[in-house]
mmCIF file of C-alpha atoms in Angstrom:
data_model
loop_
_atom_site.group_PDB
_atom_site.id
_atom_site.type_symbol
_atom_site.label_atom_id
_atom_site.label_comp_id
_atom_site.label_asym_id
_atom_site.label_seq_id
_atom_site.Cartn_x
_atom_site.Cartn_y
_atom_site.Cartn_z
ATOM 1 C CA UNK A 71 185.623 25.011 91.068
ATOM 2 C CA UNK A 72 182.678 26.889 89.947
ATOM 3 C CA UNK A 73 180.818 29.817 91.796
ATOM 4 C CA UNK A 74 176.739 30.255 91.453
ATOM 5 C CA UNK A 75 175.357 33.364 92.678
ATOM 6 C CA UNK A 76 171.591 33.140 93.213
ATOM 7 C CA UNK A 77 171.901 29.517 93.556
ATOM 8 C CA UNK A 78 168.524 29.364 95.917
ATOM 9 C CA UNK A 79 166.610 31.189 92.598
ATOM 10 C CA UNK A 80 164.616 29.434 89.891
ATOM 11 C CA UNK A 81 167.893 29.458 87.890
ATOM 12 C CA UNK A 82 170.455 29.161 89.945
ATOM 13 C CA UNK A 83 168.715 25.832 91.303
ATOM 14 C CA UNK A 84 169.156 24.660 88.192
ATOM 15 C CA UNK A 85 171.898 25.665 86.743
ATOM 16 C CA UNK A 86 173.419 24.069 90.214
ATOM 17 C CA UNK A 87 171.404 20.925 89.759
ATOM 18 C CA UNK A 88 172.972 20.931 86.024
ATOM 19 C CA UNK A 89 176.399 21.171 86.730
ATOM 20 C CA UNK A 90 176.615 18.870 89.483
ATOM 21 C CA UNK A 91 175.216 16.178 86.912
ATOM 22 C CA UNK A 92 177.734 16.672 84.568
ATOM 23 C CA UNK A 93 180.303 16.294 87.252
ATOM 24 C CA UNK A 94 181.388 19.900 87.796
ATOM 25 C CA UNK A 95 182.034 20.798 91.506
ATOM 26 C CA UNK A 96 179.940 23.539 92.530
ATOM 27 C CA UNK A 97 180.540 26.427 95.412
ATOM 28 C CA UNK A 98 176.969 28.346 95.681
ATOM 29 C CA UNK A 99 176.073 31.410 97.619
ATOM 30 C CA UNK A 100 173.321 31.382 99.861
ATOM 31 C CA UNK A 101 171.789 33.843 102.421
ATOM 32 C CA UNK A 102 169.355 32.173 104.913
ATOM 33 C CA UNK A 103 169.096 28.599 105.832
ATOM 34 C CA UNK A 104 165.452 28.802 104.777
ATOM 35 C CA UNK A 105 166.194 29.640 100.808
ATOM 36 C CA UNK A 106 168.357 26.822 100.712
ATOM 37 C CA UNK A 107 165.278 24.788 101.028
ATOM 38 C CA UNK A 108 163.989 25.626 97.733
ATOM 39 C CA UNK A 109 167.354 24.697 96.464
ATOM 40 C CA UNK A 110 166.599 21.418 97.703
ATOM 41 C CA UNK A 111 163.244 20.738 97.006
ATOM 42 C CA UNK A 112 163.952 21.151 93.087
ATOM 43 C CA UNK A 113 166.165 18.541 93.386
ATOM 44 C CA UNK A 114 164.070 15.948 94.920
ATOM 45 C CA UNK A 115 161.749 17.720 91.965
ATOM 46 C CA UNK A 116 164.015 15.623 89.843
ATOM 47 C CA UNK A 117 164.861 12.604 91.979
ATOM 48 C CA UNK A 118 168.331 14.101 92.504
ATOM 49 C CA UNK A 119 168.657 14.374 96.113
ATOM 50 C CA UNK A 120 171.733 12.453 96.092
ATOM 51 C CA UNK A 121 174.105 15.375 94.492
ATOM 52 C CA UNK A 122 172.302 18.180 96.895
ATOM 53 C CA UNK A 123 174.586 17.038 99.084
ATOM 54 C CA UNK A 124 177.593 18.069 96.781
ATOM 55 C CA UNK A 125 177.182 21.267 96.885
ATOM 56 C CA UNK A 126 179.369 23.610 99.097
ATOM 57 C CA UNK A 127 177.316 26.411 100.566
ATOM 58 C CA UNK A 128 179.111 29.380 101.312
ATOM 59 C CA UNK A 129 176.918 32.574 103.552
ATOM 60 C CA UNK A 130 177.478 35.544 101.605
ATOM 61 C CA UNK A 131 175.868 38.314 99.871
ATOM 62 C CA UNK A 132 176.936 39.684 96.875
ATOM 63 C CA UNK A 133 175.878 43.337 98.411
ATOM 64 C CA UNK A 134 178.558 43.064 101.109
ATOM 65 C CA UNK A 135 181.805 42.811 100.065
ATOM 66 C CA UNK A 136 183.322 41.132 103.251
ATOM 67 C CA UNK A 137 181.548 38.331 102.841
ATOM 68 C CA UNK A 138 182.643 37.545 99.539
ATOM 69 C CA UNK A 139 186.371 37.410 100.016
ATOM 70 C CA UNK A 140 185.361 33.714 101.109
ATOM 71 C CA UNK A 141 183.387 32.768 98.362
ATOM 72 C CA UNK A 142 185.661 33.439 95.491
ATOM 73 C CA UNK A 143 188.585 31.375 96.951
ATOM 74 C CA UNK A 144 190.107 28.758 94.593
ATOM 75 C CA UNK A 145 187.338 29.557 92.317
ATOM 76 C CA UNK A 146 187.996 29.076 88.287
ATOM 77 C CA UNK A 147 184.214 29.927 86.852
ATOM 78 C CA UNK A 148 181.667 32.188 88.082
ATOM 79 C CA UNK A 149 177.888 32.020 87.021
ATOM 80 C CA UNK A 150 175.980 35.198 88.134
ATOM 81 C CA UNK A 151 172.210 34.992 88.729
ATOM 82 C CA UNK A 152 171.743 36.905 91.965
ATOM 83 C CA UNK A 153 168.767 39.383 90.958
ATOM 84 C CA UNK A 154 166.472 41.884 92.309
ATOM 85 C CA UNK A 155 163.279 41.278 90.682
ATOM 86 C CA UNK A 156 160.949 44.074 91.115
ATOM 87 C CA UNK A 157 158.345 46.056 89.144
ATOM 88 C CA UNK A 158 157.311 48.541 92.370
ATOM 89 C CA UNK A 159 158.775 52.370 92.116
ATOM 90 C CA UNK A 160 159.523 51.686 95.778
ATOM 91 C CA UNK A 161 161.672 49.360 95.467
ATOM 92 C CA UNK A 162 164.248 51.401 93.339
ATOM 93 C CA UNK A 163 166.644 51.617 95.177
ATOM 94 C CA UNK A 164 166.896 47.931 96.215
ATOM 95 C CA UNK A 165 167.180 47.478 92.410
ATOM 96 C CA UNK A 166 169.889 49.872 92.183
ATOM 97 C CA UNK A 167 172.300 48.181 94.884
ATOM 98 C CA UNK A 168 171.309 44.564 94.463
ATOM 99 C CA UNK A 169 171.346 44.826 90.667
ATOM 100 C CA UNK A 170 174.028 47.213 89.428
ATOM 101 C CA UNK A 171 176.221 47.548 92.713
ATOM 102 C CA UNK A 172 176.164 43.701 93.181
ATOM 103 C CA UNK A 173 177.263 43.157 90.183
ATOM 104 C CA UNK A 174 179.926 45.472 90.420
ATOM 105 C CA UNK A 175 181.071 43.809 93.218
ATOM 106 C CA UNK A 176 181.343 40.253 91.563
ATOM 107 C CA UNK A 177 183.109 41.549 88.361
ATOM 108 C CA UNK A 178 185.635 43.265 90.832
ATOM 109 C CA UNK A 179 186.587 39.556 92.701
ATOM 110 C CA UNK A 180 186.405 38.138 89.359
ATOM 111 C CA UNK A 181 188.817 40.480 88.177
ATOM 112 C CA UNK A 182 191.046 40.372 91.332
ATOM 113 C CA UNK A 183 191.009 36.462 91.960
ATOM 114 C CA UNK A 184 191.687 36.285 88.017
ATOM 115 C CA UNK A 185 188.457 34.197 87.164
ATOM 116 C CA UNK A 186 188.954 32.283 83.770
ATOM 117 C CA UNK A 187 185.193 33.677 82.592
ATOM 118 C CA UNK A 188 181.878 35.214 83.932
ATOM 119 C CA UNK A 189 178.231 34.306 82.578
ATOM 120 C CA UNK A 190 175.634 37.031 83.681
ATOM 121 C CA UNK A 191 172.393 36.492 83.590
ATOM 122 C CA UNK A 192 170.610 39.622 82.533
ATOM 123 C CA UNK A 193 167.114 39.901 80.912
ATOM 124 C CA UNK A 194 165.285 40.694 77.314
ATOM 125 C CA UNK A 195 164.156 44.359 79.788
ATOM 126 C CA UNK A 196 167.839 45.089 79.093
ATOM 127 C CA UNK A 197 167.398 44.721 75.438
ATOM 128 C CA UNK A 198 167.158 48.031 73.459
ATOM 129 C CA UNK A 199 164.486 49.909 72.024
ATOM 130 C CA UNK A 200 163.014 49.433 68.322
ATOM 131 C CA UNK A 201 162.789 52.031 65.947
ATOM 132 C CA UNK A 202 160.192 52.945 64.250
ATOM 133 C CA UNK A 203 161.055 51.102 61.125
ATOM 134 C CA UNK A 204 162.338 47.710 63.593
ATOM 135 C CA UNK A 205 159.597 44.924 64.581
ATOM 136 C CA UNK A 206 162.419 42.426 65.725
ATOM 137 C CA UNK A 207 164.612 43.278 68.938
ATOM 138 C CA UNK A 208 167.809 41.505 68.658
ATOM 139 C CA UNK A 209 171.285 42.098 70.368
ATOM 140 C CA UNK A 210 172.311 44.446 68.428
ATOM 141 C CA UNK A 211 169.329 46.667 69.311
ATOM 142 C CA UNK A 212 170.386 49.687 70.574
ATOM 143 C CA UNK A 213 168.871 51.337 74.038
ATOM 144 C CA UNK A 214 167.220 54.602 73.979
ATOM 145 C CA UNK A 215 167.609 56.264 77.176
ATOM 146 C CA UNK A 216 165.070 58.749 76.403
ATOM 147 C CA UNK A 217 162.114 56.259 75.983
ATOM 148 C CA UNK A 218 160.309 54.973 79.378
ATOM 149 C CA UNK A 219 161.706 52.028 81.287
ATOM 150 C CA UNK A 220 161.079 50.205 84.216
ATOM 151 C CA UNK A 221 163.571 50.454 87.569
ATOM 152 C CA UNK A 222 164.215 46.897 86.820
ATOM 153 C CA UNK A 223 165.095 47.089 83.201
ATOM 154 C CA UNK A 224 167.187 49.962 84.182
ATOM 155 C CA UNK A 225 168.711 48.342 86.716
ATOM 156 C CA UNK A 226 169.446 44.999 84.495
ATOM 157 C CA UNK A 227 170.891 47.637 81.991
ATOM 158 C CA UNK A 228 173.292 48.938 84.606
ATOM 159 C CA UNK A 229 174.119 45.702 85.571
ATOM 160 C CA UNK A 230 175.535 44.522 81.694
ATOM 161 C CA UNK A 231 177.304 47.834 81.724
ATOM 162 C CA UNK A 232 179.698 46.323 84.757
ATOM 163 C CA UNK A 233 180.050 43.576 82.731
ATOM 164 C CA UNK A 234 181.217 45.276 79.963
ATOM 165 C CA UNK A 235 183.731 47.270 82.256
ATOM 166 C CA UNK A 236 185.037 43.967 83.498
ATOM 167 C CA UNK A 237 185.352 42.703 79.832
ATOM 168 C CA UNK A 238 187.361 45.966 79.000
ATOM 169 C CA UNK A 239 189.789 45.127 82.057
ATOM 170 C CA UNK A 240 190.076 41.817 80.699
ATOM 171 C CA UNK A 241 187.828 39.503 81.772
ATOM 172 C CA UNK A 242 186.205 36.923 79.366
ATOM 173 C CA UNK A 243 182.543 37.465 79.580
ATOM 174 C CA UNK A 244 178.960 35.940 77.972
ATOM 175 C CA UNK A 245 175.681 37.656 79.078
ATOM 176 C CA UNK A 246 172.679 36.022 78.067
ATOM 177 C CA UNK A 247 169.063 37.864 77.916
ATOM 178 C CA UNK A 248 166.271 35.100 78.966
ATOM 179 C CA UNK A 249 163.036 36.120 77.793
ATOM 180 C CA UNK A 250 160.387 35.806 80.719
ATOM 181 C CA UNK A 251 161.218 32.361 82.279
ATOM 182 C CA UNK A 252 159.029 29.077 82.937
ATOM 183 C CA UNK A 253 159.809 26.929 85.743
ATOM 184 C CA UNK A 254 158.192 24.749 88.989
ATOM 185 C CA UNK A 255 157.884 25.397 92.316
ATOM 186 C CA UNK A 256 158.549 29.096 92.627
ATOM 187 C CA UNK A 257 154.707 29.711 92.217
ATOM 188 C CA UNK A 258 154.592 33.029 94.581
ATOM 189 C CA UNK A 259 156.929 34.980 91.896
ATOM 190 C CA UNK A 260 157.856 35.216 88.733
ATOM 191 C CA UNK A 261 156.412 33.437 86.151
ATOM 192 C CA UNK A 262 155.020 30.960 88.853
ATOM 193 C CA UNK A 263 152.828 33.740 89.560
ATOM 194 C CA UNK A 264 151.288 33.617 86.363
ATOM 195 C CA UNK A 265 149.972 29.522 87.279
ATOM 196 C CA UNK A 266 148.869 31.212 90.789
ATOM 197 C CA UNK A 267 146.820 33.936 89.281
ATOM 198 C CA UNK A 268 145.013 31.965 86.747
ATOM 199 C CA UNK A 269 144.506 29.155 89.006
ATOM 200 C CA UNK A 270 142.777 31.244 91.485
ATOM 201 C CA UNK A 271 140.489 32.557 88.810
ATOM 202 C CA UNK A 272 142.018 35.665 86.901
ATOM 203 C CA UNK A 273 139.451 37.430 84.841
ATOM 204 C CA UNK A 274 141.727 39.734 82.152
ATOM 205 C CA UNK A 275 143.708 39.070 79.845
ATOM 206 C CA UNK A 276 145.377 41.417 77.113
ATOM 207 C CA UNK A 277 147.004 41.088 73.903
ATOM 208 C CA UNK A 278 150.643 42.222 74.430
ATOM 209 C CA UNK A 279 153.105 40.164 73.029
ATOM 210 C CA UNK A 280 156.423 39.162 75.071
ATOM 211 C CA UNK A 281 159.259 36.699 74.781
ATOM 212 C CA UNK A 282 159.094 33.292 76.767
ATOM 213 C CA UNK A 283 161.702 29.995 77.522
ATOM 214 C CA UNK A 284 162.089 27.468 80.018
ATOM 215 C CA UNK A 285 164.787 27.109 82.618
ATOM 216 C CA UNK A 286 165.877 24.178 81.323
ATOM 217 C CA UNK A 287 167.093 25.936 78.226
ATOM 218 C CA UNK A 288 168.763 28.969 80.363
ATOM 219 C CA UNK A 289 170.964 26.889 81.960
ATOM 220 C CA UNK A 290 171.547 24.804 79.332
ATOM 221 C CA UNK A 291 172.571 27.572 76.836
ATOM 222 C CA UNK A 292 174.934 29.427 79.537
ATOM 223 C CA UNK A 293 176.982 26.269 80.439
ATOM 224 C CA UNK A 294 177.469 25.363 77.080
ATOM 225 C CA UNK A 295 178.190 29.098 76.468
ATOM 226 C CA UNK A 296 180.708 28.842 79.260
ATOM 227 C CA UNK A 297 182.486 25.664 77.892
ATOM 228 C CA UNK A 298 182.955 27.193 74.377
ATOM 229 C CA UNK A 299 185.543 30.091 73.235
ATOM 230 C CA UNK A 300 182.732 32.687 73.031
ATOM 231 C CA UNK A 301 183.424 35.429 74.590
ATOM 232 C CA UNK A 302 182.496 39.450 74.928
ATOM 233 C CA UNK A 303 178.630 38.591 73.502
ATOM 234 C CA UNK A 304 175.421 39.026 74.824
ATOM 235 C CA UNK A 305 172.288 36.192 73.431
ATOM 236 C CA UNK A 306 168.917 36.572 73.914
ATOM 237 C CA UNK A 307 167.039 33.483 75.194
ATOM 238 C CA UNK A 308 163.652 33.118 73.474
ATOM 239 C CA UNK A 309 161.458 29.996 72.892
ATOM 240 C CA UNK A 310 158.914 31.482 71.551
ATOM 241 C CA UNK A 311 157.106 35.346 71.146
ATOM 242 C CA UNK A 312 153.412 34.680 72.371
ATOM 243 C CA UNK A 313 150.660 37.373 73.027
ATOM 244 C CA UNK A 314 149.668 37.319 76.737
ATOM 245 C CA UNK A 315 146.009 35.810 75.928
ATOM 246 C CA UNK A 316 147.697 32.893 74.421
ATOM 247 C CA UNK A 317 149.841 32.273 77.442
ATOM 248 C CA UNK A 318 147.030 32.560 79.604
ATOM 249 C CA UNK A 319 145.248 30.149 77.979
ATOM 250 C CA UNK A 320 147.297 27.436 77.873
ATOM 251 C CA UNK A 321 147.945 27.935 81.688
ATOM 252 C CA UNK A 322 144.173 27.933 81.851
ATOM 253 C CA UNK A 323 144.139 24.559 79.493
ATOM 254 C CA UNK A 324 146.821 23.346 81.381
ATOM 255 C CA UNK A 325 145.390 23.553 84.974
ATOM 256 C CA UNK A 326 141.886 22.940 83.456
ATOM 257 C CA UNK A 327 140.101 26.139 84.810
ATOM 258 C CA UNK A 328 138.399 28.546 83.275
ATOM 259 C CA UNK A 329 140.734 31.246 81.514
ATOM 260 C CA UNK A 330 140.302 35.237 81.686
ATOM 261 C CA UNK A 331 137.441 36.215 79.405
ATOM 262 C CA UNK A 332 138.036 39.754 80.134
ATOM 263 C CA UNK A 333 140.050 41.795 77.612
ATOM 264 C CA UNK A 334 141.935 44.585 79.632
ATOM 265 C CA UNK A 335 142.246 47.016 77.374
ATOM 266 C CA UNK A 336 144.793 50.157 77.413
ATOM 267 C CA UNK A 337 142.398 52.545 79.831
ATOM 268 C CA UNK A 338 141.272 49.984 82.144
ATOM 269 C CA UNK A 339 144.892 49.412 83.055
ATOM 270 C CA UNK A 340 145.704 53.235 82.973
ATOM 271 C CA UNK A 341 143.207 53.610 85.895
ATOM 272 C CA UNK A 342 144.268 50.013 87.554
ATOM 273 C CA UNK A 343 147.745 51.243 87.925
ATOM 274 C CA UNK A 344 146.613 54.613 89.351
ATOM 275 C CA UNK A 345 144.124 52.682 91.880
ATOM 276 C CA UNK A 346 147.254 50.414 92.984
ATOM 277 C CA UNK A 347 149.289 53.406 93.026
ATOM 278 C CA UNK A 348 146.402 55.258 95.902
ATOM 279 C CA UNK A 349 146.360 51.577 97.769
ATOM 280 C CA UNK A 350 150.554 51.580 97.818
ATOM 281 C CA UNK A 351 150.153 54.965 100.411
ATOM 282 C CA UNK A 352 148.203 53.109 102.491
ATOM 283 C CA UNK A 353 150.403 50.237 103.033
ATOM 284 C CA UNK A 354 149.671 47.986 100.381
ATOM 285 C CA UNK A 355 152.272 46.166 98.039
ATOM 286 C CA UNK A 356 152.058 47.048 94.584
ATOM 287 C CA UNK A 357 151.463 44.678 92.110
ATOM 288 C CA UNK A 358 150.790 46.975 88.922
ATOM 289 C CA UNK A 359 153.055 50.289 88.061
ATOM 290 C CA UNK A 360 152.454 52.351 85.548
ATOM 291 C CA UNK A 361 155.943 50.508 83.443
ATOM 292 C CA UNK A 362 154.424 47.305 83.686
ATOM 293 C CA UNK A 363 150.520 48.235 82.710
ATOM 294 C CA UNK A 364 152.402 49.705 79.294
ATOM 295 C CA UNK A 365 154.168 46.163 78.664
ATOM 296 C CA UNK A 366 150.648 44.138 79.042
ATOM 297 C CA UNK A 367 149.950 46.070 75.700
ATOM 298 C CA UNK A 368 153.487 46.496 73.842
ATOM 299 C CA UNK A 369 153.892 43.982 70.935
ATOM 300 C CA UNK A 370 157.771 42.975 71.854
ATOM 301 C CA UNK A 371 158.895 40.424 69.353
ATOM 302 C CA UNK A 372 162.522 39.320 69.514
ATOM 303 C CA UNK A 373 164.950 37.075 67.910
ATOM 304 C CA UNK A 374 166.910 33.854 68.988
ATOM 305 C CA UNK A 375 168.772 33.847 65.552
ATOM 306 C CA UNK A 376 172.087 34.733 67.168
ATOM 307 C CA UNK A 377 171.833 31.654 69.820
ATOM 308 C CA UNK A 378 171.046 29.294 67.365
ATOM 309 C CA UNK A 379 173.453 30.035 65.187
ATOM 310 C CA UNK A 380 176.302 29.801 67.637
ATOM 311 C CA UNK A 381 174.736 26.392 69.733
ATOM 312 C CA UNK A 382 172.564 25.144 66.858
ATOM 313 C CA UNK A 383 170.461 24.756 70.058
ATOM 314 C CA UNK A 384 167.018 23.464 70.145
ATOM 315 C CA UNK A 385 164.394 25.139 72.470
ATOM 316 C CA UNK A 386 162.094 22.857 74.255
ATOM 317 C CA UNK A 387 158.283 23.610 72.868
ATOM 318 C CA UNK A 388 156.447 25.440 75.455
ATOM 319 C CA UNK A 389 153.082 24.138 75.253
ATOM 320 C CA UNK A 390 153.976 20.971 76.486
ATOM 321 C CA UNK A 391 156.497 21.891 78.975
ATOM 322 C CA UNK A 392 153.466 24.344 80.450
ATOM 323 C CA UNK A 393 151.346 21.227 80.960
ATOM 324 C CA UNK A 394 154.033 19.695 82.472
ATOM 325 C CA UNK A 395 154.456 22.522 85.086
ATOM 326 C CA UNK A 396 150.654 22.792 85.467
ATOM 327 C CA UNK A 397 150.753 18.920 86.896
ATOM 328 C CA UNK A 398 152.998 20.239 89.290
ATOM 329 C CA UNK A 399 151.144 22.750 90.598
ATOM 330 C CA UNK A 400 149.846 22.028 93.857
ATOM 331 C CA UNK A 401 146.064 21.414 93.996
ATOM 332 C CA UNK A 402 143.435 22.871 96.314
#
């Protein structure tokens, strides 16, 4: 039996909707009735409906221990994509428990109900930090912990270091680094967000360069990392390096509106994030920090080498897999 944390999340849908296909029995966490429904709606996505019915919820939450004592019973396999994702300073904390002590609490069932191997899913934020002689972040990258992060990449760092404990205590391990991931129906977060913003008429656009891939060649990569003898390694998941401009036109293409024309450059986002920053004290949800108006101008290249050497694995080409995704996105 295999256990997917996060199953009601872009990947853990389908990563669930994956296994069940290839005739693995799934036990998935979930914690309201109403994210289950998300679950299910990717499935009828793919005309799968048939195998939702498979899967064996289990309530639980991988921030309260009691409630996992349940969910790792008679369980072989354990797939980890439960995740905070969160770019607001206020929400550091939640990052902190969700992402580091969370996963500190699933490496310790995996290590007490002797689970045959883990795959966490972490993020290319946990990657390290190039020199100034390196223009390619790999795996082997190493983090600087005096150069500015993000709560969330800290958090996603903390999180690998549990898995690395776990590995040390003998668990068999693979980690795997998805670059920012493409994928329908989740169009109020995420990447979805992206399709949203442009959609409803974004106006800027800069030219920071970031790592991208598809769901479908997440989940792909971790169960076939899960089936073979790897173990102890981390992989970044990459399809392709693209600027943000170029992403944002091809969702613009894609959804056949009019793309930003508006180049935000460095100081207009210096003063954004500062004007979200006033708004946050009077109530409002952030949607820019000051961690996140840096990336929209940092040129992050990185390398799949290490995954395609080990799968020989193919990544889907984005372009077309964006207009794919824009035909799904519902119209006004």
């Amino acid at each position: 039996m295999i256990l997917v944390t996060g199953a009601t999340g872009l990947v853990g849908s389908h990563l669930t909707l994956h296994l069940l296909e290839n005739n693995r029995q799934v036990c998935a966490i979930y914690r309201s009735n109403h994210s289950i429904q998300k679950t299910r709606a990717i499935f009828a996505l793919y005309g799968k409906e048939q195998l939702f019915d498979q899967i064996d919820w289990i309530e639980a939450d991988i921030t309260d221990v009691p409630s996992l004592e349940f969910a790792f019973r008679n369980i072989e396999y354990v797939y980890h994509c439960a995740a905070c994702i969160s770019f607001d300073p206020a929400d550091e904390e939640l990052l902190r428990k969700v992402n580091i002590e969370g996963t500190a609490n699933v490496v310790n069932f995996c290590l007490e109900y002797g689970i045959k191997k883990l795959c966490h899913v972490s993020s290319i934020a946990a990657l390290g930090d190039p020199k100034e002689h390196e223009t390619i972040i790999t795996e082997e990258t190493e983090w600087n912990p005096e150069k500015p992060h993000s709560d969330y990449a800290i958090s996603k760092y903390g999180a690998e270091m549990e898995i690395w404990r776990g590995q040390q205590e003998g668990l068999e391990v693979v980690v795997v680094n998805p670059g920012v991931i493409l994928g329908p129906l989740f169009w109020e977060n995420g990447s979805g967000e992206i399709f949203t913003r442009v959609a409803n008429g974004l106006p800027f656009y800069t030219k920071g360069t970031t790592g991208f891939t598809t769901v479908k060649d997440v989940v792909a990569i971790m169960a076939k990392l899960m089936e073979s003898d790897i173990n102890g390694e981390r992989f970044t998941i990459v399809s392709k390096n693209l600027s943000f401009e170029e992403m944002l036109q091809w969702v613009a293409s894609s959804l056949g509106v009019k793309p930003p024309s508006i180049y935000g450059q460095p100081w207009t986002t210096s003063i954004s994030w500062r004007l979200d920053w006033l708004l946050s004290l009077l109530g409002k949800k952030r949607k820019l920090s000051r961690s996140m108006a840096q990336s929209l101008h940092s040129h992050n290249h990185f390398s799949n080498e290490r995954i395609g050497f080990a799968l020989h694995y193919t990544f889907t080409d984005l372009k077309p897999y964006i207009g794919w995704l824009a035909g799904l996105y519902p119209k006004k």
